[in-house]
GROMACS .gro file of C-alpha atoms in nm:
model
  325
    1MET     CA    1   4.127   7.251   7.220
    2GLY     CA    2   4.249   6.893   7.171
    3PHE     CA    3   4.035   6.584   7.114
    4PHE     CA    4   4.057   6.464   7.475
    5SER     CA    5   3.965   6.810   7.605
    6LEU     CA    6   3.663   6.804   7.376
    7VAL     CA    7   3.557   6.462   7.505
    8ALA     CA    8   3.603   6.580   7.865
    9LEU     CA    9   3.390   6.889   7.796
   10VAL     CA   10   3.103   6.688   7.646
   11THR     CA   11   3.110   6.402   7.898
   12GLY     CA   12   3.195   6.605   8.208
   13MET     CA   13   3.483   6.364   8.272
   14PRO     CA   14   3.708   6.499   8.552
   15GLY     CA   15   4.054   6.623   8.466
   16PRO     CA   16   4.375   6.615   8.677
   17SER     CA   17   4.213   6.845   8.937
   18GLY     CA   18   3.942   6.588   9.004
   19PHE     CA   19   3.681   6.819   8.855
   20GLY     CA   20   3.543   6.875   8.506
   21SER     CA   21   3.282   7.058   8.299
   22ALA     CA   22   2.995   6.895   8.492
   23SER     CA   23   3.126   7.006   8.833
   24THR     CA   24   2.933   7.280   9.012
   25ALA     CA   25   3.060   7.572   9.219
   26GLU     CA   26   2.931   7.407   9.537
   27GLN     CA   27   3.104   7.078   9.454
   28VAL     CA   28   3.446   7.231   9.387
   29THR     CA   29   3.437   7.429   9.715
   30GLU     CA   30   3.289   7.159   9.938
   31GLY     CA   31   3.452   7.157  10.281
   32ILE     CA   32   3.642   7.482  10.226
   33ASP     CA   33   3.625   7.740  10.505
   34ALA     CA   34   3.637   8.093  10.362
   35SER     CA   35   3.518   8.267  10.680
   36LYS     CA   36   3.842   8.465  10.711
   37LEU     CA   37   3.817   8.601  10.357
   38THR     CA   38   3.671   8.916  10.205
   39ALA     CA   39   3.592   8.910   9.833
   40VAL     CA   40   3.500   9.176   9.580
   41ILE     CA   41   3.301   9.041   9.285
   42THR     CA   42   3.218   9.261   8.987
   43GLY     CA   43   2.889   9.190   8.813
   44GLY     CA   44   2.762   8.982   9.102
   45ALA     CA   45   2.399   9.075   9.051
   46SER     CA   46   2.313   8.803   8.798
   47GLY     CA   47   2.434   8.494   8.613
   48ILE     CA   48   2.760   8.330   8.711
   49GLY     CA   49   2.861   8.639   8.911
   50LEU     CA   50   2.560   8.592   9.138
   51GLU     CA   51   2.629   8.219   9.172
   52THR     CA   52   2.993   8.294   9.255
   53ALA     CA   53   2.883   8.544   9.520
   54ARG     CA   54   2.630   8.297   9.662
   55VAL     CA   55   2.878   8.010   9.690
   56LEU     CA   56   3.157   8.225   9.836
   57ALA     CA   57   2.910   8.356  10.095
   58LEU     CA   58   2.795   7.999  10.160
   59ARG     CA   59   3.156   7.908  10.240
   60GLY     CA   60   3.170   8.197  10.486
   61ALA     CA   61   3.338   8.474  10.287
   62HIS     CA   62   3.233   8.836  10.329
   63VAL     CA   63   3.122   8.925   9.977
   64VAL     CA   64   3.109   9.274   9.831
   65ILE     CA   65   2.915   9.289   9.504
   66GLY     CA   66   3.004   9.569   9.264
   67ALA     CA   67   2.721   9.624   9.016
   68ARG     CA   68   2.589   9.885   8.776
   69ASN     CA   69   2.227   9.813   8.863
   70LEU     CA   70   2.189   9.858   9.239
   71GLU     CA   71   1.828   9.741   9.240
   72ALA     CA   72   1.925   9.410   9.079
   73ALA     CA   73   2.226   9.378   9.309
   74ASN     CA   74   2.012   9.427   9.619
   75GLU     CA   75   1.766   9.167   9.489
   76ALA     CA   76   2.063   8.933   9.444
   77LYS     CA   77   2.169   9.004   9.802
   78GLN     CA   78   1.820   8.914   9.927
   79LEU     CA   79   1.827   8.590   9.727
   80ILE     CA   80   2.157   8.495   9.891
   81LEU     CA   81   2.026   8.585  10.239
   82LYS     CA   82   1.702   8.392  10.182
   83ASP     CA   83   1.894   8.063  10.158
   84ASN     CA   84   2.172   8.164  10.397
   85ASN     CA   85   2.064   8.414  10.663
   86SER     CA   86   2.413   8.431  10.810
   87ALA     CA   87   2.566   8.540  10.478
   88ARG     CA   88   2.774   8.859  10.483
   89VAL     CA   89   2.696   9.054  10.165
   90ASP     CA   90   2.740   9.421  10.080
   91VAL     CA   91   2.641   9.598   9.760
   92LEU     CA   92   2.820   9.895   9.602
   93LYS     CA   93   2.762  10.086   9.279
   94LEU     CA   94   3.013  10.007   9.004
   95ASP     CA   95   2.993  10.088   8.634
   96LEU     CA   96   3.309   9.947   8.478
   97CYS     CA   97   3.284  10.147   8.156
   98SER     CA   98   3.327  10.466   8.361
   99MET     CA   99   3.667  10.538   8.515
  100LYS     CA  100   3.496  10.789   8.746
  101SER     CA  101   3.261  10.516   8.872
  102VAL     CA  102   3.551  10.274   8.927
  103ARG     CA  103   3.731  10.532   9.142
  104ALA     CA  104   3.410  10.608   9.334
  105PHE     CA  105   3.360  10.235   9.400
  106VAL     CA  106   3.710  10.204   9.544
  107ASN     CA  107   3.649  10.505   9.768
  108ASP     CA  108   3.321  10.349   9.886
  109PHE     CA  109   3.491  10.014   9.947
  110ASN     CA  110   3.778  10.175  10.138
  111ALA     CA  111   3.522  10.357  10.354
  112LEU     CA  112   3.401  10.015  10.476
  113GLN     CA  113   3.751   9.959  10.618
  114LEU     CA  114   3.754   9.596  10.513
  115PRO     CA  115   4.052   9.378  10.428
  116LEU     CA  116   4.061   9.229  10.077
  117ASN     CA  117   4.165   8.872   9.998
  118LEU     CA  118   3.986   8.795   9.673
  119LEU     CA  119   3.913   9.006   9.367
  120ILE     CA  120   3.689   8.840   9.108
  121ASN     CA  121   3.686   9.046   8.787
  122ASN     CA  122   3.370   8.885   8.654
  123ALA     CA  123   3.153   9.155   8.493
  124GLY     CA  124   3.143   9.210   8.120
  125VAL     CA  125   2.955   9.298   7.805
  126MET     CA  126   2.949   9.095   7.487
  127PHE     CA  127   2.904   9.150   7.111
  128CYS     CA  128   2.790   9.513   7.152
  129PRO     CA  129   2.722   9.732   6.851
  130TYR     CA  130   2.994   9.994   6.804
  131GLN     CA  131   2.983  10.240   7.090
  132LEU     CA  132   3.224  10.456   7.290
  133SER     CA  133   3.223  10.477   7.670
  134GLU     CA  134   3.175  10.811   7.847
  135ASP     CA  135   3.556  10.835   7.854
  136GLY     CA  136   3.579  10.788   7.477
  137PHE     CA  137   3.699  10.425   7.465
  138GLU     CA  138   3.551  10.138   7.264
  139LEU     CA  139   3.285   9.999   7.496
  140GLN     CA  140   3.379   9.630   7.516
  141PHE     CA  141   3.747   9.709   7.575
  142ALA     CA  142   3.655   9.979   7.828
  143THR     CA  143   3.415   9.760   8.027
  144ASN     CA  144   3.579   9.419   8.006
  145HIS     CA  145   3.942   9.527   8.037
  146LEU     CA  146   4.012   9.893   8.122
  147GLY     CA  147   3.762   9.914   8.407
  148HIS     CA  148   3.900   9.598   8.565
  149PHE     CA  149   4.259   9.709   8.503
  150LEU     CA  150   4.200  10.032   8.695
  151LEU     CA  151   3.993   9.863   8.965
  152THR     CA  152   4.264   9.603   9.025
  153ASN     CA  153   4.540   9.865   9.043
  154LEU     CA  154   4.344  10.076   9.291
  155LEU     CA  155   4.268   9.778   9.518
  156LEU     CA  156   4.617   9.624   9.506
  157ASP     CA  157   4.762   9.806   9.806
  158ASN     CA  158   4.477   9.682  10.024
  159MET     CA  159   4.527   9.327   9.893
  160LYS     CA  160   4.904   9.337   9.952
  161ASN     CA  161   4.857   9.471  10.303
  162THR     CA  162   4.587   9.213  10.382
  163ALA     CA  163   4.810   8.929  10.261
  164LYS     CA  164   5.103   9.062  10.463
  165VAL     CA  165   4.909   9.114  10.786
  166THR     CA  166   4.708   8.789  10.775
  167GLY     CA  167   4.959   8.562  10.603
  168ILE     CA  168   4.674   8.445  10.380
  169GLU     CA  169   4.745   8.436  10.007
  170GLY     CA  170   4.545   8.691   9.807
  171ARG     CA  171   4.393   8.581   9.477
  172ILE     CA  172   4.285   8.776   9.170
  173VAL     CA  173   4.069   8.599   8.912
  174ASN     CA  174   3.999   8.749   8.570
  175LEU     CA  175   3.713   8.600   8.370
  176SER     CA  176   3.819   8.561   8.010
  177SER     CA  177   3.676   8.341   7.737
  178ILE     CA  178   3.771   8.096   7.465
  179ALA     CA  179   3.667   8.390   7.244
  180HIS     CA  180   4.018   8.530   7.305
  181LEU     CA  181   4.118   8.306   7.012
  182PHE     CA  182   3.906   8.518   6.778
  183THR     CA  183   4.043   8.870   6.778
  184TYR     CA  184   4.194   9.130   6.546
  185ASP     CA  185   4.523   9.075   6.364
  186HIS     CA  186   4.811   9.115   6.609
  187GLY     CA  187   4.563   9.085   6.899
  188ILE     CA  188   4.503   9.443   7.018
  189ARG     CA  189   4.420   9.746   6.801
  190PHE     CA  190   4.664   9.976   6.980
  191ASP     CA  191   4.671  10.235   6.701
  192ASN     CA  192   4.300  10.242   6.619
  193LEU     CA  193   4.125  10.107   6.930
  194ASN     CA  194   3.834  10.350   6.910
  195ASP     CA  195   3.788  10.363   6.532
  196LYS     CA  196   3.449  10.267   6.395
  197ILE     CA  197   3.615  10.168   6.066
  198GLY     CA  198   3.712   9.803   6.088
  199TYR     CA  199   3.507   9.749   6.405
  200ASN     CA  200   3.372   9.396   6.444
  201ASP     CA  201   3.160   9.319   6.749
  202LYS     CA  202   3.287   8.958   6.776
  203LYS     CA  203   3.654   9.050   6.729
  204ALA     CA  204   3.620   9.343   6.969
  205TYR     CA  205   3.487   9.102   7.231
  206GLY     CA  206   3.772   8.862   7.157
  207GLN     CA  207   4.019   9.150   7.189
  208SER     CA  208   3.884   9.239   7.534
  209LYS     CA  209   3.901   8.875   7.647
  210LEU     CA  210   4.259   8.845   7.518
  211ALA     CA  211   4.334   9.161   7.719
  212ASN     CA  212   4.197   8.992   8.034
  213ILE     CA  213   4.452   8.712   8.001
  214LEU     CA  214   4.742   8.942   7.913
  215HIS     CA  215   4.652   9.161   8.211
  216ALA     CA  216   4.649   8.865   8.452
  217ASN     CA  217   4.981   8.735   8.317
  218GLU     CA  218   5.162   9.067   8.341
  219LEU     CA  219   5.009   9.134   8.684
  220SER     CA  220   5.124   8.790   8.797
  221ARG     CA  221   5.478   8.862   8.675
  222ARG     CA  222   5.490   9.196   8.859
  223LEU     CA  223   5.352   9.051   9.182
  224GLN     CA  224   5.606   8.769   9.176
  225GLU     CA  225   5.886   9.014   9.105
  226GLU     CA  226   5.806   9.216   9.417
  227GLY     CA  227   5.741   8.906   9.629
  228ALA     CA  228   5.375   8.986   9.700
  229ASN     CA  229   5.170   8.698   9.840
  230ILE     CA  230   4.902   8.734   9.570
  231THR     CA  231   4.826   8.519   9.266
  232ALA     CA  232   4.659   8.631   8.943
  233ASN     CA  233   4.492   8.383   8.710
  234CYS     CA  234   4.237   8.370   8.429
  235VAL     CA  235   3.938   8.142   8.373
  236HIS     CA  236   3.707   8.056   8.087
  237PRO     CA  237   3.370   7.972   8.249
  238GLY     CA  238   3.233   7.790   7.945
  239LEU     CA  239   2.924   7.849   7.733
  240ILE     CA  240   2.635   7.964   7.953
  241MET     CA  241   2.316   8.143   7.846
  242THR     CA  242   2.313   8.456   8.066
  243ASN     CA  243   2.229   8.827   8.036
  244LEU     CA  244   2.577   8.871   7.889
  245MET     CA  245   2.433   8.748   7.559
  246ARG     CA  246   2.151   9.004   7.537
  247HIS     CA  247   2.303   9.159   7.223
  248SER     CA  248   2.317   8.819   7.050
  249ALA     CA  249   2.033   8.619   7.205
  250PHE     CA  250   1.889   8.493   6.874
  251LEU     CA  251   2.231   8.395   6.741
  252MET     CA  252   2.323   8.215   7.063
  253ARG     CA  253   1.991   8.031   7.092
  254SER     CA  254   2.027   7.917   6.732
  255LEU     CA  255   2.386   7.809   6.798
  256LYS     CA  256   2.281   7.623   7.112
  257ILE     CA  257   2.051   7.396   6.910
  258PHE     CA  258   2.353   7.260   6.723
  259THR     CA  259   2.602   7.271   7.011
  260CYS     CA  260   2.382   7.173   7.305
  261LEU     CA  261   2.637   6.923   7.439
  262PHE     CA  262   2.890   7.201   7.503
  263TRP     CA  263   2.666   7.428   7.714
  264LYS     CA  264   2.668   7.450   8.092
  265ASN     CA  265   2.416   7.563   8.350
  266VAL     CA  266   2.498   7.855   8.581
  267PRO     CA  267   2.623   7.647   8.880
  268GLN     CA  268   2.861   7.468   8.642
  269GLY     CA  269   2.960   7.799   8.482
  270ALA     CA  270   3.067   7.944   8.818
  271ALA     CA  271   3.267   7.636   8.916
  272THR     CA  272   3.601   7.731   8.760
  273THR     CA  273   3.591   8.080   8.913
  274CYS     CA  274   3.518   7.940   9.260
  275TYR     CA  275   3.779   7.667   9.219
  276VAL     CA  276   4.054   7.911   9.126
  277ALA     CA  277   3.947   8.158   9.396
  278LEU     CA  278   3.925   7.913   9.688
  279HIS     CA  279   4.077   7.571   9.630
  280PRO     CA  280   4.383   7.501   9.848
  281SER     CA  281   4.549   7.294   9.571
  282LEU     CA  282   4.612   7.618   9.378
  283LYS     CA  283   4.819   7.784   9.651
  284GLY     CA  284   5.108   7.961   9.476
  285VAL     CA  285   4.974   7.887   9.127
  286THR     CA  286   4.977   8.209   8.924
  287GLY     CA  287   4.973   8.339   8.567
  288LYS     CA  288   4.768   8.042   8.444
  289TYR     CA  289   4.452   7.994   8.237
  290PHE     CA  290   4.182   7.752   8.352
  291LEU     CA  291   3.895   7.579   8.176
  292ASP     CA  292   3.660   7.331   8.347
  293CYS     CA  293   3.863   7.362   8.670
  294ASN     CA  294   4.179   7.244   8.498
  295GLU     CA  295   4.479   7.434   8.367
  296MET     CA  296   4.473   7.481   7.990
  297LYS     CA  297   4.702   7.653   7.742
  298PRO     CA  298   4.557   7.971   7.587
  299SER     CA  299   4.655   8.114   7.247
  300ALA     CA  300   5.009   8.213   7.149
  301LEU     CA  301   4.906   8.580   7.164
  302ALA     CA  302   4.777   8.531   7.519
  303THR     CA  303   5.116   8.405   7.637
  304ASN     CA  304   5.317   8.674   7.456
  305GLU     CA  305   5.509   8.858   7.729
  306VAL     CA  306   5.602   9.151   7.503
  307LEU     CA  307   5.236   9.201   7.412
  308ALA     CA  308   5.137   9.179   7.778
  309LYS     CA  309   5.384   9.452   7.878
  310LYS     CA  310   5.276   9.670   7.586
  311LEU     CA  311   4.910   9.633   7.685
  312TRP     CA  312   4.992   9.723   8.047
  313ASP     CA  313   5.168  10.045   7.944
  314PHE     CA  314   4.889  10.126   7.696
  315SER     CA  315   4.617  10.067   7.957
  316GLU     CA  316   4.799  10.272   8.218
  317LYS     CA  317   4.828  10.561   7.972
  318LEU     CA  318   4.454  10.545   7.889
  319VAL     CA  319   4.326  10.536   8.249
  320ASN     CA  320   4.569  10.812   8.352
  321SER     CA  321   4.453  11.028   8.060
  322VAL     CA  322   4.100  11.017   8.203
  323GLN     CA  323   4.223  11.110   8.551
  324ASN     CA  324   4.408  11.408   8.408
  325ASN     CA  325   4.112  11.540   8.206
   0.00000   0.00000   0.00000
């Protein structure tokens, strides 16, 4: 991050888009009519996922929240309806660290017979102690990347068909993080992904966030190649104190004391997601990385096309291995 980007982050000074770190999700979507859109949001039961769901519903979108905790998700739905009784919100069970759950979610969504314009891959876990998912994959990689990789692939045909029938551009938004800069050597531990030896909770998180960007970039390339009317982009929401930090609450609260100027509230944290999902100025913009509602350049590893293709093949092999078990 350059000096001027740092100044803009601290001061909230708008960038080329007209928005900046101080902009809220409501502000960046003001005047936008999303009433013809259907959106799936993972992890929409709390934090910036809930705010994203609320604001998309406020703009008229039909929002489907995928969440592991159905009780929390239904409470989130009631919160949205309390302020906006005309909101269209559905809740479906989704546990991203389980490939079985991802497939069940897609079946449940398809049963609703809805179109799909927007896919917001928002959910995630952060700084977890070493743990394997039920499918035998390192938990942060499984939840933050593999679950979303499979979910996106399974929903793509619906998105392509919706874009073709309606003529409305589909948009996929992956939530990444500036933490993608801090990962293992060479980026992804392809040969020892699930090994406890060498596991580092911070680097494992960074690895999963790097994977989110590589996934969006390779997906964008493939969609462009086949002429699909769908974009795929990545966003870094900024530093926000949410449930995501439950494994590192003390560390983060201590850090916040010394870095208070860099932290955002939840409405500001959801702004970049909502901007990339809805703003008309981003029509046709794909394969990019956004911070504070402005395009930024991610790490060299994140823009490595060879690494992106390798990760795609690797991810495909992993999710297919679960299906074949």
